[in-house]
Coordinates of C-alpha atoms in Angstrom, one line a residue:
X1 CA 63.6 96.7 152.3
X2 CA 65.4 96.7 149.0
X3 CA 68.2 95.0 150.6
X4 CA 68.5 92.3 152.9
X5 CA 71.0 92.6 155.7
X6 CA 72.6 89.3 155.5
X7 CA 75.0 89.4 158.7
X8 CA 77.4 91.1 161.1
X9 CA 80.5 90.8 161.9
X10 CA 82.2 91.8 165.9
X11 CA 83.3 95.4 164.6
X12 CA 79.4 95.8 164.0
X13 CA 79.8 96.1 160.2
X14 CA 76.4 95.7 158.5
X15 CA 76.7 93.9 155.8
X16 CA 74.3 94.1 153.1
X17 CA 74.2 92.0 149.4
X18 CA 73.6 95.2 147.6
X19 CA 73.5 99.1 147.9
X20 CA 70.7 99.6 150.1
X21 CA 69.3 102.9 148.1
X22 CA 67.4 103.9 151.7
X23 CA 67.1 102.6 154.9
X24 CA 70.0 103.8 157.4
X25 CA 71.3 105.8 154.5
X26 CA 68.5 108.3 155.2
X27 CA 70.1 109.0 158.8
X28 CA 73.4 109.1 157.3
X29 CA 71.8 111.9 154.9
X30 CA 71.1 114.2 157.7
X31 CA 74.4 113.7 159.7
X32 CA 76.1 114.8 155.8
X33 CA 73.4 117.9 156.0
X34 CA 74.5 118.8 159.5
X35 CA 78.2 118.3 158.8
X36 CA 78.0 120.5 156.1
X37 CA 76.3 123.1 158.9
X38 CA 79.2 122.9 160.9
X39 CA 82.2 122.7 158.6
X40 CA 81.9 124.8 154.7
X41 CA 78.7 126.5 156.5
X42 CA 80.8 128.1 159.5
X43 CA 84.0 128.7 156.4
X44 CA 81.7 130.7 154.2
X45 CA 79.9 132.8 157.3
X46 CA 83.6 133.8 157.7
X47 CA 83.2 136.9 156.0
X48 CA 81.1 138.8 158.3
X49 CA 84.1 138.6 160.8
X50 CA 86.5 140.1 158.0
X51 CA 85.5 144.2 158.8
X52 CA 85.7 143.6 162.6
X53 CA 89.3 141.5 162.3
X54 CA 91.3 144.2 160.2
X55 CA 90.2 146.5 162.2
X56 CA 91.2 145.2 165.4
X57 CA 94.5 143.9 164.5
X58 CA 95.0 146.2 162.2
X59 CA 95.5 144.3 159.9
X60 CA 95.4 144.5 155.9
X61 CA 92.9 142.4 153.9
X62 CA 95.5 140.1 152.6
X63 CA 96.6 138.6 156.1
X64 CA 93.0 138.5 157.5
X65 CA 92.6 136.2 154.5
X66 CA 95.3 134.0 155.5
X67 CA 93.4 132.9 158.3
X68 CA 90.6 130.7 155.7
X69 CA 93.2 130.5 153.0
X70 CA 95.2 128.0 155.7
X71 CA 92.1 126.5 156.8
X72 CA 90.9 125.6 153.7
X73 CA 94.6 124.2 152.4
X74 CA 94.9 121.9 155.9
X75 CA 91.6 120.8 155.2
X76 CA 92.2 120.0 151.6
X77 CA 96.1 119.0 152.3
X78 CA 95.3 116.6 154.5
X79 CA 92.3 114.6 152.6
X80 CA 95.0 111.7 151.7
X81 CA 95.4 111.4 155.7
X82 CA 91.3 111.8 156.4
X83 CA 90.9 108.7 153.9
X84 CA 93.6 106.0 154.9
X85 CA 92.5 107.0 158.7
X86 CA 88.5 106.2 157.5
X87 CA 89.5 103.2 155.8
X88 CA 92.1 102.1 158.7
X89 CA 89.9 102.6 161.3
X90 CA 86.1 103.0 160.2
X91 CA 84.1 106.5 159.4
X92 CA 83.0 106.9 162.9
X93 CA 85.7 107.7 165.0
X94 CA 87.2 109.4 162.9
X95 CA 84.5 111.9 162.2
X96 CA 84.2 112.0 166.0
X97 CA 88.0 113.3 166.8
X98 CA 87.7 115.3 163.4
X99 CA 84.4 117.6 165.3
X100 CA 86.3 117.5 168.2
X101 CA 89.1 119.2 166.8
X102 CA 86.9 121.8 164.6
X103 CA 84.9 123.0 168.1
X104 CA 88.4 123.3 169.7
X105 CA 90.0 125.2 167.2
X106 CA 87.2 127.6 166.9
X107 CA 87.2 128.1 170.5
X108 CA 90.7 128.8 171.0
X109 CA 90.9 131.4 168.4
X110 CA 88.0 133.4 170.2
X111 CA 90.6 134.4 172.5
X112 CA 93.3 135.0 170.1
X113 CA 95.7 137.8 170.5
X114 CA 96.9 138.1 167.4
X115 CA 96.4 136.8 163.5
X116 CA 99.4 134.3 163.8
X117 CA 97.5 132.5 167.0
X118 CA 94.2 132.6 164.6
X119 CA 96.4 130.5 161.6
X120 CA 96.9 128.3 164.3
X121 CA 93.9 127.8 165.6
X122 CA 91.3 127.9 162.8
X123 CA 94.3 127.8 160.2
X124 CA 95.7 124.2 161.6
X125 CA 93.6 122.6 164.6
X126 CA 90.1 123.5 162.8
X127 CA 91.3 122.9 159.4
X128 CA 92.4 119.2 160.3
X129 CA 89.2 118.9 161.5
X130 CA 86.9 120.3 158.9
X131 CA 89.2 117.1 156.8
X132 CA 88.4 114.5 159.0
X133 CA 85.2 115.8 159.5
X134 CA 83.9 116.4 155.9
X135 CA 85.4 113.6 153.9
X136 CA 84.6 110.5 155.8
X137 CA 81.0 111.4 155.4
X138 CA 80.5 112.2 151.9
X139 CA 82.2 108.9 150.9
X140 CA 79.9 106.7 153.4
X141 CA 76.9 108.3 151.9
X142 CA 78.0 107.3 148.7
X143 CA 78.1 103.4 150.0
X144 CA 74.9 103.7 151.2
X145 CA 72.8 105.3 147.8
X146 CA 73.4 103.7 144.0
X147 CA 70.3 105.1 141.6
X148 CA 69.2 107.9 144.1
X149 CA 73.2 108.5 145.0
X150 CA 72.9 112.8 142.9
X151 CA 69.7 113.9 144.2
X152 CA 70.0 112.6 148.0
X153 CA 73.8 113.9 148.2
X154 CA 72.8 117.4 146.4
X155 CA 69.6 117.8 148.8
X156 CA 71.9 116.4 151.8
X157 CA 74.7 118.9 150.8
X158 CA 72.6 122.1 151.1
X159 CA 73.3 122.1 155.0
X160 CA 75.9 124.8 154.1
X161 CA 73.7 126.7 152.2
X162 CA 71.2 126.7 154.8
X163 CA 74.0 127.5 157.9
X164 CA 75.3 130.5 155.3
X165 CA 71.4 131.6 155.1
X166 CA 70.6 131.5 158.9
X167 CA 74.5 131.8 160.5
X168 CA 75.0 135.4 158.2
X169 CA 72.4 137.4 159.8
X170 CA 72.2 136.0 163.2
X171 CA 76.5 135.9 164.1
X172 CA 75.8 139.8 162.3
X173 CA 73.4 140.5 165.2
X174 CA 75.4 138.5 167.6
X175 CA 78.8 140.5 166.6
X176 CA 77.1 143.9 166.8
X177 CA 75.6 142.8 170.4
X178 CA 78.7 140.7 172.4
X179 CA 81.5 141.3 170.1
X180 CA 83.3 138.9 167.4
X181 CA 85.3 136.8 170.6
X182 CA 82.1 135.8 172.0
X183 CA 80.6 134.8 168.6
X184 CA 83.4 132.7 167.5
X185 CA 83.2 130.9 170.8
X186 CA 79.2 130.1 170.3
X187 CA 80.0 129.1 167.2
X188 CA 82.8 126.8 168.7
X189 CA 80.4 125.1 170.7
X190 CA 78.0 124.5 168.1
X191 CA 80.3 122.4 166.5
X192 CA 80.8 120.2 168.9
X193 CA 77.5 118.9 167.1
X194 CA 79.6 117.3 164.7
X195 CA 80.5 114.6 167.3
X196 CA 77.3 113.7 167.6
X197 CA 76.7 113.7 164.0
X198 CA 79.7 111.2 163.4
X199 CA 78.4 108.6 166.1
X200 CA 75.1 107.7 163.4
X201 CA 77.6 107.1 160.8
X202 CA 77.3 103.0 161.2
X203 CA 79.7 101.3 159.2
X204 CA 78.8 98.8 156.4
X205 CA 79.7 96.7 153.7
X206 CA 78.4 95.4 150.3
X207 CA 79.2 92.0 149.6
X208 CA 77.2 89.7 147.0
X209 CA 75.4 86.9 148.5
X210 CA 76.8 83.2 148.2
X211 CA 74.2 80.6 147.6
X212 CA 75.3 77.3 149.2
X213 CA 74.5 74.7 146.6
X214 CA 75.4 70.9 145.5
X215 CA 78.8 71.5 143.0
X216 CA 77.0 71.5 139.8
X217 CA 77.8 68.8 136.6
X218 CA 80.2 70.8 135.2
X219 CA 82.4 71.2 137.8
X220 CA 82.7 67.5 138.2
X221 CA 84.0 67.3 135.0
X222 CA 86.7 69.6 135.5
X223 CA 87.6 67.7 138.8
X224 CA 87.5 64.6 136.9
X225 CA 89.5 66.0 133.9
X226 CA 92.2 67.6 136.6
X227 CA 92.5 63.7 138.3
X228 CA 92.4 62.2 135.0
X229 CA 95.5 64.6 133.6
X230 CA 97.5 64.3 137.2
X231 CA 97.1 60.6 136.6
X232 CA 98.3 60.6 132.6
X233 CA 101.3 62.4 134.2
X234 CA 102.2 60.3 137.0
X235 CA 102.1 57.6 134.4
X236 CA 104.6 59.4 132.2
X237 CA 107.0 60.3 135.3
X238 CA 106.8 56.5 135.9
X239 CA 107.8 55.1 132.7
X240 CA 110.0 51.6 133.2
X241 CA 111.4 49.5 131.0
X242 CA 109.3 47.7 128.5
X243 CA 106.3 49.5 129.8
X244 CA 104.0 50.8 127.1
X245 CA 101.7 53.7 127.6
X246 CA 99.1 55.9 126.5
X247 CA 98.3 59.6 126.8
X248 CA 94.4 58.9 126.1
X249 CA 92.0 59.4 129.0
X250 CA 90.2 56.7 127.3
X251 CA 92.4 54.3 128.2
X252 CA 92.5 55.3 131.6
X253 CA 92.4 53.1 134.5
X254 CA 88.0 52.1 135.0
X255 CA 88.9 51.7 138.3
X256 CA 88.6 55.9 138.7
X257 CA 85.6 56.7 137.3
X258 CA 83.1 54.3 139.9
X259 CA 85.2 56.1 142.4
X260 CA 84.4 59.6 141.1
X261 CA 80.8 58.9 141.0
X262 CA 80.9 58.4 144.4
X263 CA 82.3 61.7 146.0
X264 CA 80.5 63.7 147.6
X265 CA 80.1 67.4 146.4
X266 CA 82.2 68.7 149.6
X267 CA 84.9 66.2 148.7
X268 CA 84.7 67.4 145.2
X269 CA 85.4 70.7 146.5
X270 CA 88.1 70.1 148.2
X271 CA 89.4 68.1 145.8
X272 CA 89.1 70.9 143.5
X273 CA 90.9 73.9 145.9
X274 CA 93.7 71.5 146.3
X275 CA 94.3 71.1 142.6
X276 CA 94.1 74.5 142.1
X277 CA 96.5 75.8 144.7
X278 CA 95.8 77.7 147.8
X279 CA 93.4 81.1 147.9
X280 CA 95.3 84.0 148.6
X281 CA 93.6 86.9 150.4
X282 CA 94.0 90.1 149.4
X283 CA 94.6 93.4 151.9
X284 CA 92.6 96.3 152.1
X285 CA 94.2 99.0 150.2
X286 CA 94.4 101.8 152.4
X287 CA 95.1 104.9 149.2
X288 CA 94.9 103.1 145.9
X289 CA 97.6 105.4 143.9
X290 CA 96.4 103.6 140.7
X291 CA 93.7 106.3 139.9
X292 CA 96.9 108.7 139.1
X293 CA 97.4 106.2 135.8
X294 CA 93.7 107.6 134.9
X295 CA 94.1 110.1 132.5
X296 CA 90.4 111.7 132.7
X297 CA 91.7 111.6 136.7
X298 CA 94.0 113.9 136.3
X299 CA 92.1 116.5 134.2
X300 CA 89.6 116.5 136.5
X301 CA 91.8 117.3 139.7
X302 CA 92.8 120.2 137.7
X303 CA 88.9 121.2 137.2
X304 CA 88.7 121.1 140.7
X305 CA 92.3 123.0 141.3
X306 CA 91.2 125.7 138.9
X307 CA 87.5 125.7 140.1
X308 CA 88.7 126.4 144.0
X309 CA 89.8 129.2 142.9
X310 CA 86.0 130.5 142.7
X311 CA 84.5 128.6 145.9
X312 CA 85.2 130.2 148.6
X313 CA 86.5 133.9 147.6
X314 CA 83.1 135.6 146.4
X315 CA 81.4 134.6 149.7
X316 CA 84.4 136.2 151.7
X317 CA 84.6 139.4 149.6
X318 CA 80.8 139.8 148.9
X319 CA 80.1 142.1 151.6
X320 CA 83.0 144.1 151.7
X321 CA 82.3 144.4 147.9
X322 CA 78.9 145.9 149.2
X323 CA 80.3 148.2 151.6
X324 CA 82.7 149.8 149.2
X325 CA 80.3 150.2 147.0
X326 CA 77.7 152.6 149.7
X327 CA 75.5 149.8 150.4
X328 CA 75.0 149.6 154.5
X329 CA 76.4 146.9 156.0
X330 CA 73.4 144.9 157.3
X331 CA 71.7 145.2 153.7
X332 CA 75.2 143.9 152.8
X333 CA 74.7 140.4 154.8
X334 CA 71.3 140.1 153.1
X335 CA 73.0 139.6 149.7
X336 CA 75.1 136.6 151.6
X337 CA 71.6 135.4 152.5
X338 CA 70.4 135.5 148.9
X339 CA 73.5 133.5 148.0
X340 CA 72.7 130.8 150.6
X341 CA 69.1 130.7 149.4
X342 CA 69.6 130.4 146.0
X343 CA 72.2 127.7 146.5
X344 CA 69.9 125.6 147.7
X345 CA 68.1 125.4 144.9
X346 CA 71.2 125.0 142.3
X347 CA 71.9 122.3 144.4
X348 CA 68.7 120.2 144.2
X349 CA 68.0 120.8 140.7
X350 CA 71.5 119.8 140.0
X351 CA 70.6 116.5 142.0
X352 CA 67.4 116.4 140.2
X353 CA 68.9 117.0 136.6
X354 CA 71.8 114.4 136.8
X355 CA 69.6 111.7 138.3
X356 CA 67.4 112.1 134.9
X357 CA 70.5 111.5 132.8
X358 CA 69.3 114.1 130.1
X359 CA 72.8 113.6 128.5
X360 CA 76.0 112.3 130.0
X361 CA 76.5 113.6 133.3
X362 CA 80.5 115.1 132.8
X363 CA 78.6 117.3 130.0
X364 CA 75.9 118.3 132.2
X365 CA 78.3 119.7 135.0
X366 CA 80.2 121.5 131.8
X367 CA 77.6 123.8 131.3
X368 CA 76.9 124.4 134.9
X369 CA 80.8 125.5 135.3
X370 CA 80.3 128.0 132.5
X371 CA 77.1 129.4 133.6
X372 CA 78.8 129.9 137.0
X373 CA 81.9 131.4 135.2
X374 CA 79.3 133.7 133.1
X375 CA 78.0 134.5 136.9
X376 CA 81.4 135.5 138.0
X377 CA 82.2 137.7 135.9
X378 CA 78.9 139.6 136.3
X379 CA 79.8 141.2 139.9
X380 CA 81.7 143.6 138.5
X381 CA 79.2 145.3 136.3
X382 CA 77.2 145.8 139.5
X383 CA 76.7 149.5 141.2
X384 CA 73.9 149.2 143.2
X385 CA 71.9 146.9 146.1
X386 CA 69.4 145.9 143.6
X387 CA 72.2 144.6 141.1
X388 CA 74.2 143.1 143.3
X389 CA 71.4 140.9 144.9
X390 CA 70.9 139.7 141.3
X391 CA 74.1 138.9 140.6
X392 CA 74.5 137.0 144.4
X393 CA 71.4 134.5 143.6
X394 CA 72.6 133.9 140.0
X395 CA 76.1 133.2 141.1
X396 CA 74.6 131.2 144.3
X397 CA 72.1 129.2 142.0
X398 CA 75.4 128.0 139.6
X399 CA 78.0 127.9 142.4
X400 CA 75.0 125.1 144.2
X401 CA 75.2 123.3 140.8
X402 CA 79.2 122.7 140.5
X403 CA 79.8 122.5 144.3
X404 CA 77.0 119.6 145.0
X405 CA 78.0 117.6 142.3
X406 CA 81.8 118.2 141.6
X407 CA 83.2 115.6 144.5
X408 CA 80.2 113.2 144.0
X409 CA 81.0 113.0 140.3
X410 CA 83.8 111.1 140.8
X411 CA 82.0 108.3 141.4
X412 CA 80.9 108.2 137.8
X413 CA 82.2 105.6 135.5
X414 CA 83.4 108.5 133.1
X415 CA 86.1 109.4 136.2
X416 CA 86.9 106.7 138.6
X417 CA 83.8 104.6 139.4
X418 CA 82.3 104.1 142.9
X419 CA 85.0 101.3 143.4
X420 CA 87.7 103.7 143.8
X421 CA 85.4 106.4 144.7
X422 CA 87.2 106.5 148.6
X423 CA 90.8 107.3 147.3
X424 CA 89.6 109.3 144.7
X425 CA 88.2 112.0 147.0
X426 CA 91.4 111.9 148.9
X427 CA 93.8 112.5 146.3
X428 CA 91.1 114.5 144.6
X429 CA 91.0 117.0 147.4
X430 CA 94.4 116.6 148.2
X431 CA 94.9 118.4 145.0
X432 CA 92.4 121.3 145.7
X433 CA 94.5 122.4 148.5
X434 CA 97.0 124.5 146.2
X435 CA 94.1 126.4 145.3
X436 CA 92.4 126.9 148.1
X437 CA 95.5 128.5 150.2
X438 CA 96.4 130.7 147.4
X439 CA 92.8 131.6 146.1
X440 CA 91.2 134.3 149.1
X441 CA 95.2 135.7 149.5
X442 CA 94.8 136.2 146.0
X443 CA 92.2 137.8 145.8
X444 CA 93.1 140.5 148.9
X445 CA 96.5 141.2 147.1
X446 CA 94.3 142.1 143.8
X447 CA 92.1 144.6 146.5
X448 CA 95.1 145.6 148.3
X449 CA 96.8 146.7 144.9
X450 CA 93.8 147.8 142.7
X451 CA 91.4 148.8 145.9
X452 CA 88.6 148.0 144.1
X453 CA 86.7 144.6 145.1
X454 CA 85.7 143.5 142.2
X455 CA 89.3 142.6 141.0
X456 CA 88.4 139.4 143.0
X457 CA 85.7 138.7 140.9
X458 CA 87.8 138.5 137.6
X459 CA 90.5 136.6 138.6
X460 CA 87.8 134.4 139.8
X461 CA 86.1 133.8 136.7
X462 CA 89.6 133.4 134.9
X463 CA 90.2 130.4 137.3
X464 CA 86.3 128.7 136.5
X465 CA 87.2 129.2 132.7
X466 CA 90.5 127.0 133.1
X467 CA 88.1 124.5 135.1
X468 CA 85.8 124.1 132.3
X469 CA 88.7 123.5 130.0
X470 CA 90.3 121.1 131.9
X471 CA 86.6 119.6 132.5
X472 CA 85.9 119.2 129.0
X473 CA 89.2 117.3 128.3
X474 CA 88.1 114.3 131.0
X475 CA 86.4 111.7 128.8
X476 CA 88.7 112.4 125.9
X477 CA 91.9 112.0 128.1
X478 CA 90.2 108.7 129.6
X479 CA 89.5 107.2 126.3
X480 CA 92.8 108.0 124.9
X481 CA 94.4 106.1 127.9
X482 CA 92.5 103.5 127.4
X483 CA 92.0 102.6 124.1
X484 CA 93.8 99.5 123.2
X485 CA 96.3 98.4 120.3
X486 CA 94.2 96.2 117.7
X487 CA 95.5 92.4 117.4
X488 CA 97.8 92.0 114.8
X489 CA 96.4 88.7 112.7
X490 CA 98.9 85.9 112.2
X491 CA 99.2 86.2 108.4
X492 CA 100.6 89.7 109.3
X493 CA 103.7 87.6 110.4
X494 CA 104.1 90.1 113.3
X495 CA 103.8 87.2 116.2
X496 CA 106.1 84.8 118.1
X497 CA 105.5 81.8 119.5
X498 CA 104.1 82.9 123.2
X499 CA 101.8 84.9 121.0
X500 CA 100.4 81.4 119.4
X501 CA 100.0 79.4 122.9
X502 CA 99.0 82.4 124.9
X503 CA 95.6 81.4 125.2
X504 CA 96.2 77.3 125.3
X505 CA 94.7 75.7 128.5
X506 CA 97.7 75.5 131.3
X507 CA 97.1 71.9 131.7
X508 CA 96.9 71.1 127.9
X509 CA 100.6 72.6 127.6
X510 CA 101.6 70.3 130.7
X511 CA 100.2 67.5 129.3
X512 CA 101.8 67.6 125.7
X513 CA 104.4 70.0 126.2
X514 CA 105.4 69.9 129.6
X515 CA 107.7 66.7 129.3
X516 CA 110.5 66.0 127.1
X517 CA 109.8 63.5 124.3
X518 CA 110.6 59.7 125.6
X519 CA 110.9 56.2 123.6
X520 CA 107.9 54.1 124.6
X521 CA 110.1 51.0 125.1
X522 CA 113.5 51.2 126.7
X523 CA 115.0 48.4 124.4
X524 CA 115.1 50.8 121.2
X525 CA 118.4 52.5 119.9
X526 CA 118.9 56.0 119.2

């Protein structure tokens, strides 16, 4: 093993010295892979319900979109929640309940009545889960893998290319057979899955190990240096008439040092915490708010605001795109299929690519997000089956690249770092969620005003290109916050006097400075 597990605590937290790169992280790679099945999979299937929904509730494109636009923003909204719960109460149970309440949701709204009791249900119940669900897990896998942390969370995250591949045909055939009611509720109970996936999710923890070890030399010079100065000024506090004294440790009492050589190193220790003070512990910070102060932060939420904008739409609107265009509907699924297919492949090259380190990895995912906004705005141009299955891999190739990498990212040091990787996704999705409920509206208003699909696509390229702005303004926008003021010299004149003893030794400034100046003998006149 790479790392050694070095103990466990009574919550059954492993504890390891470093990131273990392997071991149970491989099993926490497939629950991430099945996860991803059963919550963006099931979302991005969505569309082949779309036809079937408008028509029985009569309803126009716009509200049928509602349904996933409030999905998606619960889910998204309510990341802040999914990470103070994870690190409150561990990433099991709370992937648990959050499966629990995705297959619930799902199955509810197969026996909806009407759209408004679908918002509810796979709007608000399923939506909370797909958060508590999805979040918890990519941020554990990230514990578990340092150098092989890109290519094993690109590989693990193609589960929802995979579901879109093999759940777009087979609900198509399911929905043409039973009806959409009884497919949603298979699919409910498929997600129940998710439970399961959430029990291998075993907690851990990397803490460096402590060698045990006799207290070396130089630490029993400082101990003897802090008794030596606590003596000088007991000596001073103690001054009496006539008394003479010295602020030299040479001329210290001998009777000091044969004791010193004689403490043991635990009693040296001890003597040590007590001169400096007592340890205080520090709490676990449940949503560290700090990351807001990071400039490169903050552009890169808005990449993702802007980039939302693109996820989630072109999978919903592809087929209908097809249909409008003459293209039959089951050929129409097929180009969902070569989507899904060719995702899979953006996503593990992506992996593959940023684990090289050809250049800087914020650069690399640039030119992914302008490839995929290049992708975008290539639907439109399409008029035929042949076209459009081009344009679907291409798009599906670049949207694999940006969606694999974009959340996993911010564990670069160029964003936030793995240290505050856990609230960083929270507030990071948190701030996707504005996107994501106004994005698929969006684009049904465009079709419901223009009636022409490919509306959808433009104003979803527009949003990729204000991602890749905002993208390309992250390690500028870092190093601008924080690049420090240069030291002003002394012979600049611009100091003051705490400038000059910042840096003097505390108990240098208590021994010289820290009393007021006395007479050495009591019988002199002022």
């Amino acid at each position: 093993m790479t790392a050694m597990e070095t103990a466990r605590t009574c919550t059954n937290v492993k504890v390891y010295t470093k990131v273990p790169d392997g071991g149970w992280g491989w099993v926490v790679a497939i629950a991430f892979f099945f996860v991803e099945v059963f919550t963006y999979g099931v979302i991005k299937t969505f569309g082949v319900f779309f036809s079937e929904l408008i028509t029985y509730f009569e309803e126009s494109n716009s509200r049928i979109s509602w349904i996933i636009s409030i999905c998606v923003f619960v889910m998204t909204f309510t990341a802040p929640l999914s990470t103070v719960l994870s690190n409150r109460f561990g990433h099991r149970p709370v992937v648990m309940a959050g499966g629990f309440l995705v297959s619930i949701g799902m199955i509810t709204a197969s026996f909806a009545r009407s759209v408004d009791e679908m918002y509810l249900t796979i709007g608000l119940i399923s939506g909370l889960g797909y958060s508590l669900s999805f979040i918890p897990t990519v941020t554990i896998l990230s514990h578990y893998f340092d150098k092989k942390h890109s290519l094993v969370t690109a590989v693990a995250s193609t589960g929802e290319c995979c579901a879109v591949f093999a759940f777009a045909p087979a609900i198509t055939a399911i929905k043409d057979q039973l009806g959409w009611r009884y497919s949603l509720l298979l699919v409910g109970v498929l997600q129940l899955n998710i439970v399961v996936c959430g029990s291998l999710l075993r907690p851990m923890k990397i803490q460096k190990e402590v060698q045990v070890e006799e207290t070396p030399k130089k630490e029993r010079v400082e101990t003897e240096y802090i008794l030596e100065n606590e003596k000088t000024l007991t000596s001073i506090d103690s001054i009496d008439s006539g008394v003479e004294i010295s602020t030299s440790p040479k001329k210290e009492n001998e009777n000091v040092k044969p004791e010193l050589e004689h403490v043991e190193p635990q009693e040296n220790v001890q003597m040590l915490e007590a001169a400096r003070g007592p340890v205080v512990k520090s709490k676990i910070t449940l949503l560290d708010f700090s990351i807001l102060k990071n400039g490169g932060f903050i552009c890169y939420a808005l990449f993702g605001l802007f980039a939302t904008l693109a996820f989630f739409a072109p999978s919903l609107y592809i087929i209908p795109l097809g249909i409008s265009l003459g293209i039959d509907k089951d050929h129409s699924a097929y180009m969902l299929s070569a989507m899904a297919i060719a995702e899979v492949f953006g996503r593990i090259g992506a992996g593959w690519i940023l684990t090289k380190k050809p250049i800087r990895k914020i650069y690399t995912e640039l030119i992914f997000v302008i490839l995929l906004c290049l992708a975008l705005f290539s639907f439109p141009f399409a008029s035929e089956f042949r076209g459009l299955m081009v344009c679907s891999a291409f798009f599906g190739c670049m949207l694999g690249t940006v969606a694999g990498t974009h959340i996993p990212m911010l564990a670069d040091d160029d964003i936030v770092g793995i240290e505050k990787m856990s609230s960083a996704v929270g507030v990071y999705v948190f701030i996707q969620s504005i996107a994501g409920l106004a994005g698929p509206p969006l684009g049904g208003e465009l079709v419901d005003q223009t009636q022409n699909y490919g509306s959808v696509f433009y104003s979803c390229a527009v949003g990729m290109a204000l991602a890749a702005i905002c993208l390309a303004l992250v390690r500028p926008c870092k190093n601008g916050v924080c690049r420090r003021k240069p030291k002003k010299s002394i012979e600049e004149g611009d100091y003051n006097e705490k400038d000059v003893f910042k840096e003097v030794p505390d108990e240098f400034l208590e021994m010289d400075f820290g009393k007021p100046e006395v007479s050495i003998k009591s019988d002199e006149k002022f």
